[in-house]
mmCIF file of C-alpha atoms in Angstrom:
data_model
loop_
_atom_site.group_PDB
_atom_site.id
_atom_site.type_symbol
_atom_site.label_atom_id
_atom_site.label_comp_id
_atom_site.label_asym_id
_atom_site.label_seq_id
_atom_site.Cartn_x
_atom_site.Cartn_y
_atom_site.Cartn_z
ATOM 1 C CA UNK K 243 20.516 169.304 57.815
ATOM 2 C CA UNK K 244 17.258 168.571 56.063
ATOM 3 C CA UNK K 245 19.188 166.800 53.674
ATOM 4 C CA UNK K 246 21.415 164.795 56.040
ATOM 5 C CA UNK K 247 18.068 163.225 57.529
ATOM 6 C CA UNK K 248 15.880 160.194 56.828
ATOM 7 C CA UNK K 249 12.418 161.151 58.367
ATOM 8 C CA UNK K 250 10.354 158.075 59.058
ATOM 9 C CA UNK K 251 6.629 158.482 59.474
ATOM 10 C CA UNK K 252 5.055 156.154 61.380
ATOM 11 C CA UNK K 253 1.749 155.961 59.293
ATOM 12 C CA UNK K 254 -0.369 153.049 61.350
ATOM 13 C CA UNK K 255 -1.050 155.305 64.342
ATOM 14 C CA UNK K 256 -2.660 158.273 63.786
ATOM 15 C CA UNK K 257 -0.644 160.614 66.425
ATOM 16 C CA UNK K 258 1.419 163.917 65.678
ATOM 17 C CA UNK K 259 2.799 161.877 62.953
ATOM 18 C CA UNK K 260 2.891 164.884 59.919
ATOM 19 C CA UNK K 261 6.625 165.309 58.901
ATOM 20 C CA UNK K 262 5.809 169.387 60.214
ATOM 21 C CA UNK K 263 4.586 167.803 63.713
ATOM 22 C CA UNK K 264 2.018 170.883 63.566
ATOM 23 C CA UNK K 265 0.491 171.910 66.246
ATOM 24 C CA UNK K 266 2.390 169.046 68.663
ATOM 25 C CA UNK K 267 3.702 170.264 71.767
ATOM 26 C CA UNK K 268 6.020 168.424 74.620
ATOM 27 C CA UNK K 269 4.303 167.524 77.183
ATOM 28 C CA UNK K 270 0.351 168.167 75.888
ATOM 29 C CA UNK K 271 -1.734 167.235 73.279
ATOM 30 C CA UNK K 272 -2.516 169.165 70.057
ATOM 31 C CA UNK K 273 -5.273 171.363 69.450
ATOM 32 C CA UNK K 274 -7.782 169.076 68.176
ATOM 33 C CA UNK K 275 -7.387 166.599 70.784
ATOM 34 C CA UNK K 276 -5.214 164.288 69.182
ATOM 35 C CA UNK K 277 -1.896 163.018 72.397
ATOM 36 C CA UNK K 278 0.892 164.361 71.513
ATOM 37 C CA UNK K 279 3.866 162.276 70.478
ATOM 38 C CA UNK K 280 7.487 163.066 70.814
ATOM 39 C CA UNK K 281 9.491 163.552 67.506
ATOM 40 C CA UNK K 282 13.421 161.816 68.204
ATOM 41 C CA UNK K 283 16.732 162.296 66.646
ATOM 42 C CA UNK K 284 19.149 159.227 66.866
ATOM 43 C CA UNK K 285 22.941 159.678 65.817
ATOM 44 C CA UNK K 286 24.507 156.506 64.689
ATOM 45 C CA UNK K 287 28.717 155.697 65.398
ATOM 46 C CA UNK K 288 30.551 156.183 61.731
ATOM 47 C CA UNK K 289 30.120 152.401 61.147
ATOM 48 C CA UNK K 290 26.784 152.769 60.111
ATOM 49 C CA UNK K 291 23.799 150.405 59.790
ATOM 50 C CA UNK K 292 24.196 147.196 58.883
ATOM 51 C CA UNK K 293 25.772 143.585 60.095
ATOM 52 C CA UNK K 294 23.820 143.555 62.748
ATOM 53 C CA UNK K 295 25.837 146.209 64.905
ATOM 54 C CA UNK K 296 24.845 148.400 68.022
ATOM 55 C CA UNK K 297 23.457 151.388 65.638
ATOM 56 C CA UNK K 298 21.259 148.247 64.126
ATOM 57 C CA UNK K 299 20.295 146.954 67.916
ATOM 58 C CA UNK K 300 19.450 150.867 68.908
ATOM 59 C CA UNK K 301 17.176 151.494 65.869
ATOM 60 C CA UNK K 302 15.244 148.278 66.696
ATOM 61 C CA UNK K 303 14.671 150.142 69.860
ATOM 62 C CA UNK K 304 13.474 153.440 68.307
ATOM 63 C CA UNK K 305 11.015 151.387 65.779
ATOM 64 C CA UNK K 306 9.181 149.271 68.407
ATOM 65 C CA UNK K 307 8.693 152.771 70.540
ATOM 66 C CA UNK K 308 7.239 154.005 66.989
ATOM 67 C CA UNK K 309 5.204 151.355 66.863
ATOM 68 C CA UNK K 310 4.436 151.386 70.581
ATOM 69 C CA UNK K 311 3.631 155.145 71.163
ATOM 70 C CA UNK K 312 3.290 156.652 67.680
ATOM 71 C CA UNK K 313 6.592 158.911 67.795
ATOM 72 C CA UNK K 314 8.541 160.351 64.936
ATOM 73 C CA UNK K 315 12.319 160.032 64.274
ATOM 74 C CA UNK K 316 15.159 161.228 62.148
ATOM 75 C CA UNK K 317 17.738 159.293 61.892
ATOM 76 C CA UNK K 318 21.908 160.026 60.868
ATOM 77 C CA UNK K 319 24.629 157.864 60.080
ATOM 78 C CA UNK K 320 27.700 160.531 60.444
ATOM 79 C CA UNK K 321 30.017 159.545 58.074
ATOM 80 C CA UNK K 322 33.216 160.637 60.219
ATOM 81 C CA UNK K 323 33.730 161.087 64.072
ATOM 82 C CA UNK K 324 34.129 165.003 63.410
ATOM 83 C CA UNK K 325 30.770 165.211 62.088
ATOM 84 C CA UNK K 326 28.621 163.391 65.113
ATOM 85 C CA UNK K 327 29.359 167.020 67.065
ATOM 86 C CA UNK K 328 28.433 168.881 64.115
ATOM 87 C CA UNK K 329 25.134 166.504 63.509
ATOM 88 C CA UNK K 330 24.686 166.942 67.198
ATOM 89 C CA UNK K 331 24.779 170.344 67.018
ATOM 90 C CA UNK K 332 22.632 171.105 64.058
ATOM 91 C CA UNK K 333 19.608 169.341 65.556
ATOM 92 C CA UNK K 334 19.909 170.247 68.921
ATOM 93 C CA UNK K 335 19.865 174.250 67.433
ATOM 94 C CA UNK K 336 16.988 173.697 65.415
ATOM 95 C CA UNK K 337 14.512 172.892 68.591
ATOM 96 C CA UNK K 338 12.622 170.179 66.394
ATOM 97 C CA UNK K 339 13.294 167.287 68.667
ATOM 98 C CA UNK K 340 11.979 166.076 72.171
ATOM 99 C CA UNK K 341 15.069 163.715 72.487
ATOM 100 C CA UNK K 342 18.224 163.365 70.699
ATOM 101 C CA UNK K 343 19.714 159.502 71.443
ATOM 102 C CA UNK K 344 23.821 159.476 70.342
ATOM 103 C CA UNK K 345 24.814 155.663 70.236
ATOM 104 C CA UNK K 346 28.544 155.227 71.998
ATOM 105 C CA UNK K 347 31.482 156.336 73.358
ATOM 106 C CA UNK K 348 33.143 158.170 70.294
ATOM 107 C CA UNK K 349 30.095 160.564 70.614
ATOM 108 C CA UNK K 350 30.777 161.565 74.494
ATOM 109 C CA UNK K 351 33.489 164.179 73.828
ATOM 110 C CA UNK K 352 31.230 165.810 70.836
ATOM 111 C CA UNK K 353 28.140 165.390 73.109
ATOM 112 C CA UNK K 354 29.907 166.796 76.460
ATOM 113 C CA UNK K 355 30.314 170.077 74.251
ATOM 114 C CA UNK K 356 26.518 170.482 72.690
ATOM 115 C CA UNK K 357 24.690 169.183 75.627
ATOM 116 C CA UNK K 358 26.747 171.937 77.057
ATOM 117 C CA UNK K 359 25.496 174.748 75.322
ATOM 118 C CA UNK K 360 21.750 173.206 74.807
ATOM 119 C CA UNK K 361 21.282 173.037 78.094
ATOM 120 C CA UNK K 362 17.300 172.287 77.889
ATOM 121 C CA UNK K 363 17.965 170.048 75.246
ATOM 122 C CA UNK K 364 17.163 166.515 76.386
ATOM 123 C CA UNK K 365 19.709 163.889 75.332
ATOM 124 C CA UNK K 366 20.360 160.108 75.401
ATOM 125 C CA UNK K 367 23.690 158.605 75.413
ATOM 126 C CA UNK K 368 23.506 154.603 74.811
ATOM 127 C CA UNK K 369 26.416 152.554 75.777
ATOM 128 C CA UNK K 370 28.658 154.881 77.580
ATOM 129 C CA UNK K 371 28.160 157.410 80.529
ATOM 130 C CA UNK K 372 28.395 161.489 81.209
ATOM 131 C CA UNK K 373 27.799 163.701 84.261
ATOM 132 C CA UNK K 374 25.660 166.341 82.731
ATOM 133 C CA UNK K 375 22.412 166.995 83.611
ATOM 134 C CA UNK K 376 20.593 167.223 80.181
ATOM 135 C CA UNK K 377 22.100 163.688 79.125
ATOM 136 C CA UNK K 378 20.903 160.266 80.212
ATOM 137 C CA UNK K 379 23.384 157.416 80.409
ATOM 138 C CA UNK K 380 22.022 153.898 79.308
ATOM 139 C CA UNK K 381 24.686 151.307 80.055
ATOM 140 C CA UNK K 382 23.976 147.442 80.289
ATOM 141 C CA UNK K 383 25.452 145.483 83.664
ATOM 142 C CA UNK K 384 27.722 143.120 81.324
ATOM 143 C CA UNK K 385 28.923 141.797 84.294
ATOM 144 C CA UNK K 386 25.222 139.847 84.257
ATOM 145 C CA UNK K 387 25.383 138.644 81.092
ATOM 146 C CA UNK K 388 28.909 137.626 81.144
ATOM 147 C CA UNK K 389 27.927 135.842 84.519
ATOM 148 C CA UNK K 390 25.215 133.557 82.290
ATOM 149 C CA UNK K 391 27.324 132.551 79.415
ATOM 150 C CA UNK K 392 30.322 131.578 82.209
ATOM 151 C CA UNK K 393 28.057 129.556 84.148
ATOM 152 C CA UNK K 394 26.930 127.920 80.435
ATOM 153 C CA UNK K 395 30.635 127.176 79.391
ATOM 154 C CA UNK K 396 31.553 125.531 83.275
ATOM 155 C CA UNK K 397 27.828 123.672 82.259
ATOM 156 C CA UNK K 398 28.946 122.837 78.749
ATOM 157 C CA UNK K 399 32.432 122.008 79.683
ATOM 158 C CA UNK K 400 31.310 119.483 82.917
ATOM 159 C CA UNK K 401 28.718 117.565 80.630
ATOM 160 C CA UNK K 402 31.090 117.252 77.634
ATOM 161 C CA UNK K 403 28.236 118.430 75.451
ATOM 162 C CA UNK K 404 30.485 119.108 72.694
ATOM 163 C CA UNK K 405 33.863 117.513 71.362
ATOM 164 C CA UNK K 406 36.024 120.675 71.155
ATOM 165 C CA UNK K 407 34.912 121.103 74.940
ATOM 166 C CA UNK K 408 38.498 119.619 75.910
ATOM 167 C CA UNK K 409 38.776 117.904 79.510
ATOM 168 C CA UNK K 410 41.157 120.693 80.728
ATOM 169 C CA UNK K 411 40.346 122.822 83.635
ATOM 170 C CA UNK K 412 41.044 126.217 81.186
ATOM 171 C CA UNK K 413 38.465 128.487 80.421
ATOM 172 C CA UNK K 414 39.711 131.708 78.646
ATOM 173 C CA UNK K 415 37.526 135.501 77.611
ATOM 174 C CA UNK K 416 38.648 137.479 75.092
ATOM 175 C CA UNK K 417 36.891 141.665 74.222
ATOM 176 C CA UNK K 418 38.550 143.487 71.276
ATOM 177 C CA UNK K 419 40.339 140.510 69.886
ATOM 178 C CA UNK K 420 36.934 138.490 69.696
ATOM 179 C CA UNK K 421 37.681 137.991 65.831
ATOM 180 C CA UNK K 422 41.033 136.402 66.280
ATOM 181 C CA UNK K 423 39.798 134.022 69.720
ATOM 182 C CA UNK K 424 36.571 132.893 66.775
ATOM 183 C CA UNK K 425 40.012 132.117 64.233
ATOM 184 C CA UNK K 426 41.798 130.302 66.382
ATOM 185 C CA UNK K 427 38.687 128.521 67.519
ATOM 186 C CA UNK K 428 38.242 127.372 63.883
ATOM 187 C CA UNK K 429 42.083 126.821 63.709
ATOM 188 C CA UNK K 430 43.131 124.761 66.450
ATOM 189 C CA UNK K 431 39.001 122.876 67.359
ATOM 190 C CA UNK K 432 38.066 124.522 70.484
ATOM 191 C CA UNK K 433 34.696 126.712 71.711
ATOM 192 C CA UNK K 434 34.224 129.964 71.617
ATOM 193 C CA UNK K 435 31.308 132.482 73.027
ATOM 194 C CA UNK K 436 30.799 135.930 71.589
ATOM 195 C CA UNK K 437 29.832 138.963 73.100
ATOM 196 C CA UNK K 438 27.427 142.295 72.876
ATOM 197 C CA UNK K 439 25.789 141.133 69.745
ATOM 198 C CA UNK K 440 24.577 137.654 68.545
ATOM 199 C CA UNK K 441 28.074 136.710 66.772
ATOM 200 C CA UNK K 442 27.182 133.159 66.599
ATOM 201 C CA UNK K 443 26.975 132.795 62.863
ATOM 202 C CA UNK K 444 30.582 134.047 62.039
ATOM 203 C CA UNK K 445 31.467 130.893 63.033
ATOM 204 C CA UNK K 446 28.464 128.524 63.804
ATOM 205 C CA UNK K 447 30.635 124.967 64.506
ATOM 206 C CA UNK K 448 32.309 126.978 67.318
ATOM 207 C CA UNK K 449 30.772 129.795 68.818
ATOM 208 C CA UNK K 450 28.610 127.720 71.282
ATOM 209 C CA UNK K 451 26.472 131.325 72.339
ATOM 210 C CA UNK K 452 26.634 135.090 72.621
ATOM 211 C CA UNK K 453 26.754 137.373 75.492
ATOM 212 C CA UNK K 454 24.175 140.296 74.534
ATOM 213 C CA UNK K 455 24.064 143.976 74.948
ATOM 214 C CA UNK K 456 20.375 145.011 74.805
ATOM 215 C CA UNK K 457 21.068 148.758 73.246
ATOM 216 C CA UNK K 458 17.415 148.002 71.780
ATOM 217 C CA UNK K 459 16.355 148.010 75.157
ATOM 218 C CA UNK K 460 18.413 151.031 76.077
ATOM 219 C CA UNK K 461 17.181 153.201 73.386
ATOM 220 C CA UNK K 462 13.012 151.873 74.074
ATOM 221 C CA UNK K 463 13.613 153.106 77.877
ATOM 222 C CA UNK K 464 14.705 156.444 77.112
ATOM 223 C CA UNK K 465 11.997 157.142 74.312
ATOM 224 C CA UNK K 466 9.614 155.957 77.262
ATOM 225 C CA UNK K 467 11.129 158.472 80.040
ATOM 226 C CA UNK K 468 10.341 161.074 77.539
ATOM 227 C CA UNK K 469 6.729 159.589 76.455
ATOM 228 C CA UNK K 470 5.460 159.212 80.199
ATOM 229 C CA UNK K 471 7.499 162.587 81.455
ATOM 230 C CA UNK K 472 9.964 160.975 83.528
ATOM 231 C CA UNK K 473 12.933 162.055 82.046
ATOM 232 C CA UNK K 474 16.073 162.574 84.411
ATOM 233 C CA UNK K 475 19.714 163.347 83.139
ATOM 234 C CA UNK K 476 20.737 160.216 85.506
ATOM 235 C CA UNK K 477 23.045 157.056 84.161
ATOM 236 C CA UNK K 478 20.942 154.062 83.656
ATOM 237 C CA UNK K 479 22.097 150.537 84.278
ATOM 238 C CA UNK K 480 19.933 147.922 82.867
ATOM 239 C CA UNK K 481 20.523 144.604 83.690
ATOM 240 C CA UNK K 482 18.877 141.047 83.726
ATOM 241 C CA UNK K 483 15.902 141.958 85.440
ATOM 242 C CA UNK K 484 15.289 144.849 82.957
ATOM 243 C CA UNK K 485 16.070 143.302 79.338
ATOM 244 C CA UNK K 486 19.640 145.246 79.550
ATOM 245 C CA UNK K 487 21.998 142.034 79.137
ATOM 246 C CA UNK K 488 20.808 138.652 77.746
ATOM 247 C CA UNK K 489 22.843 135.761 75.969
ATOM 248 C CA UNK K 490 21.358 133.458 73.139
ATOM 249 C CA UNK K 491 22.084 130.174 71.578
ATOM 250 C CA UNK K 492 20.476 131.023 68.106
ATOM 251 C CA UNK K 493 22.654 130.413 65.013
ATOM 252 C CA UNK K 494 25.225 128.518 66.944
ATOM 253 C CA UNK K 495 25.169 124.545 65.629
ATOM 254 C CA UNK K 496 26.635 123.677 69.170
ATOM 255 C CA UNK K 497 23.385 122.045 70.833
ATOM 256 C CA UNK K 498 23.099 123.596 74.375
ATOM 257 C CA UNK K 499 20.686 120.554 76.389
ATOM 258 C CA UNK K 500 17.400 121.597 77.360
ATOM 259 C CA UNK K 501 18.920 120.403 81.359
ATOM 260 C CA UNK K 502 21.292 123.715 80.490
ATOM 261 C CA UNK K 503 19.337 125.652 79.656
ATOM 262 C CA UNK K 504 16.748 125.378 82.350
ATOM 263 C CA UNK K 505 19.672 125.719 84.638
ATOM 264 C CA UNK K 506 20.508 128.710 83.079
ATOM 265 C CA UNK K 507 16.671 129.845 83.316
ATOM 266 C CA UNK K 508 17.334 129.048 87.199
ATOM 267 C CA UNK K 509 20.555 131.111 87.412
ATOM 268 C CA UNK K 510 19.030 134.399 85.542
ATOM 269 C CA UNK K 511 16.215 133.654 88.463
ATOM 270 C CA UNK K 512 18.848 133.961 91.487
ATOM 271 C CA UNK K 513 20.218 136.642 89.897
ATOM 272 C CA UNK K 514 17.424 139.014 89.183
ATOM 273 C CA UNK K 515 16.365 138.143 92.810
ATOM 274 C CA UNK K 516 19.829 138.818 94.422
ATOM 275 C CA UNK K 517 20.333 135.309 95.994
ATOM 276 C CA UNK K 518 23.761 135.432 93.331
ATOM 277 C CA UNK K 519 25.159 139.096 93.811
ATOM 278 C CA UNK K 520 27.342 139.392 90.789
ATOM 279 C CA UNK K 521 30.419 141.934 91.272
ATOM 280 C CA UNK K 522 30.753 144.879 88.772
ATOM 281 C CA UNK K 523 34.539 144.843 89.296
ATOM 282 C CA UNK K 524 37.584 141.838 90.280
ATOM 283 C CA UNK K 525 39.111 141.819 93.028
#
């Protein structure tokens, strides 16, 4: 296991951070006086690190709560589906971590059997959802997000702010085929938006903006629920009003008005407030 592991010290804060974590213990401080600071396991998906992916967004999270609180973390990048359970299991056995955080839903089956066994084991599942007690759910309310960049493309579209905005009454979403709406975008001149991560540079003339999922958000709030000792095994939805969902502009060379935007700014407002109750579901 000790092999399979990256441990990152957090060296500018001077709490529990020894790779042994001697003398730390949950919920205390160590003998010497020094606050204790949880030491966290995070389990990647098989794709890995890089390209700016969710396992990218979620270890953003961990590192700010490193540099936040001080904490410790090991980190794994499985390199098959059958090995997240046995990762899972290995450090769940060994007792060395506060929380484990398993990024999404090709880790639930693998987790719904550890979690099982380790039942005071505390665990994080980002992006995906499970009943059991020892496992908190972080989701994102995409239905907010999605709301934002719809009411930017009816914006876009009315105010012409772009030539491929065509004056037809259409407006089409796409999820898993995302890659092949951004093709034909390029193909036949129209605008595109992308979604969960900032995909605006895979195609800057014509993805106008990106719906975001915040797992950097996701993973911060569960590290905190274990820092402050308010950890429940509940699901989590994190929304607009919490940093959950957002949508950005950046990269895209499709100019968005400042009008829009503020607009936008005004929307996000009525939504966080609940003057614009957006459903989780269509009729």
């Amino acid at each position: 296991m000790k092999k399979q592991l990256k441990r990152i010290a957090v060296a500018s804060m001077a709490v529990c951070l020894t790779a042994s974590m001697a003398g730390c213990a949950p919920g205390g401080e160590e003998e010497e006086g020094t606050p204790w600071a949880p030491h966290i396991g995070i389990i990647f998906t098989q794709a890995g690190l890089g390209g700016n992916s969710f396992n990218d967004l979620a270890l953003e999270g961990v590192r700010k709560a490193a540099e936040d609180f001080g904490i410790t973390y090991d980190q794994v990048e499985p390199k098959s589906v059958a090995d997240e359970e046995i990762i899972q299991d290995e450090m769940a056995s060994s007792e060395e971590y506060d929380l484990i955080i398993c990024v999404g839903d090709e880790q639930v089956d693998a987790l719904e059997n550890v979690a099982s066994v380790y039942t005071d084991q505390k665990f994080a599942l980002l992006d995906a959802t499970s009943d059991l007690p020892n496992v908190a759910s972080y989701s994102c309310k995409a239905q907010e997000g999605s709301f934002m960049v719809g009411a930017l493309a009816v914006l876009a579209k009315q105010e012409q702010i772009d030539s491929k905005l065509s004056d037809g009454d259409t407006i089409g979403a796409a999820g898993a085929s995302g890659m092949g709406v951004f093709q034909a975008a390029e193909e036949k001149g129209f605008a595109a938006i992308g979604v969960n991560l900032n995909q605006n540079n895979i195609a800057p003339d014509y993805i106008m903006a990106s719906m975001l999922k915040k797992l950097d958000t996701c993973a911060y709030e569960a590290i905190v629920s274990v820092v402050n000792d308010t950890y429940t095994g509940e699901n989590q939805l994190l929304g607009l009003s919490d940093g959950g969902v957002d949508y950005t502009v950046e990269g895209s060379n499709i100019k968005v008005p400042d009008n829009i935007i503020s607009r936008l700014d005004e929307i996000r407002e009525e939504i966080i407030s609940g003057e614009i109750e957006v459903p989780n579901e269509l009729d």
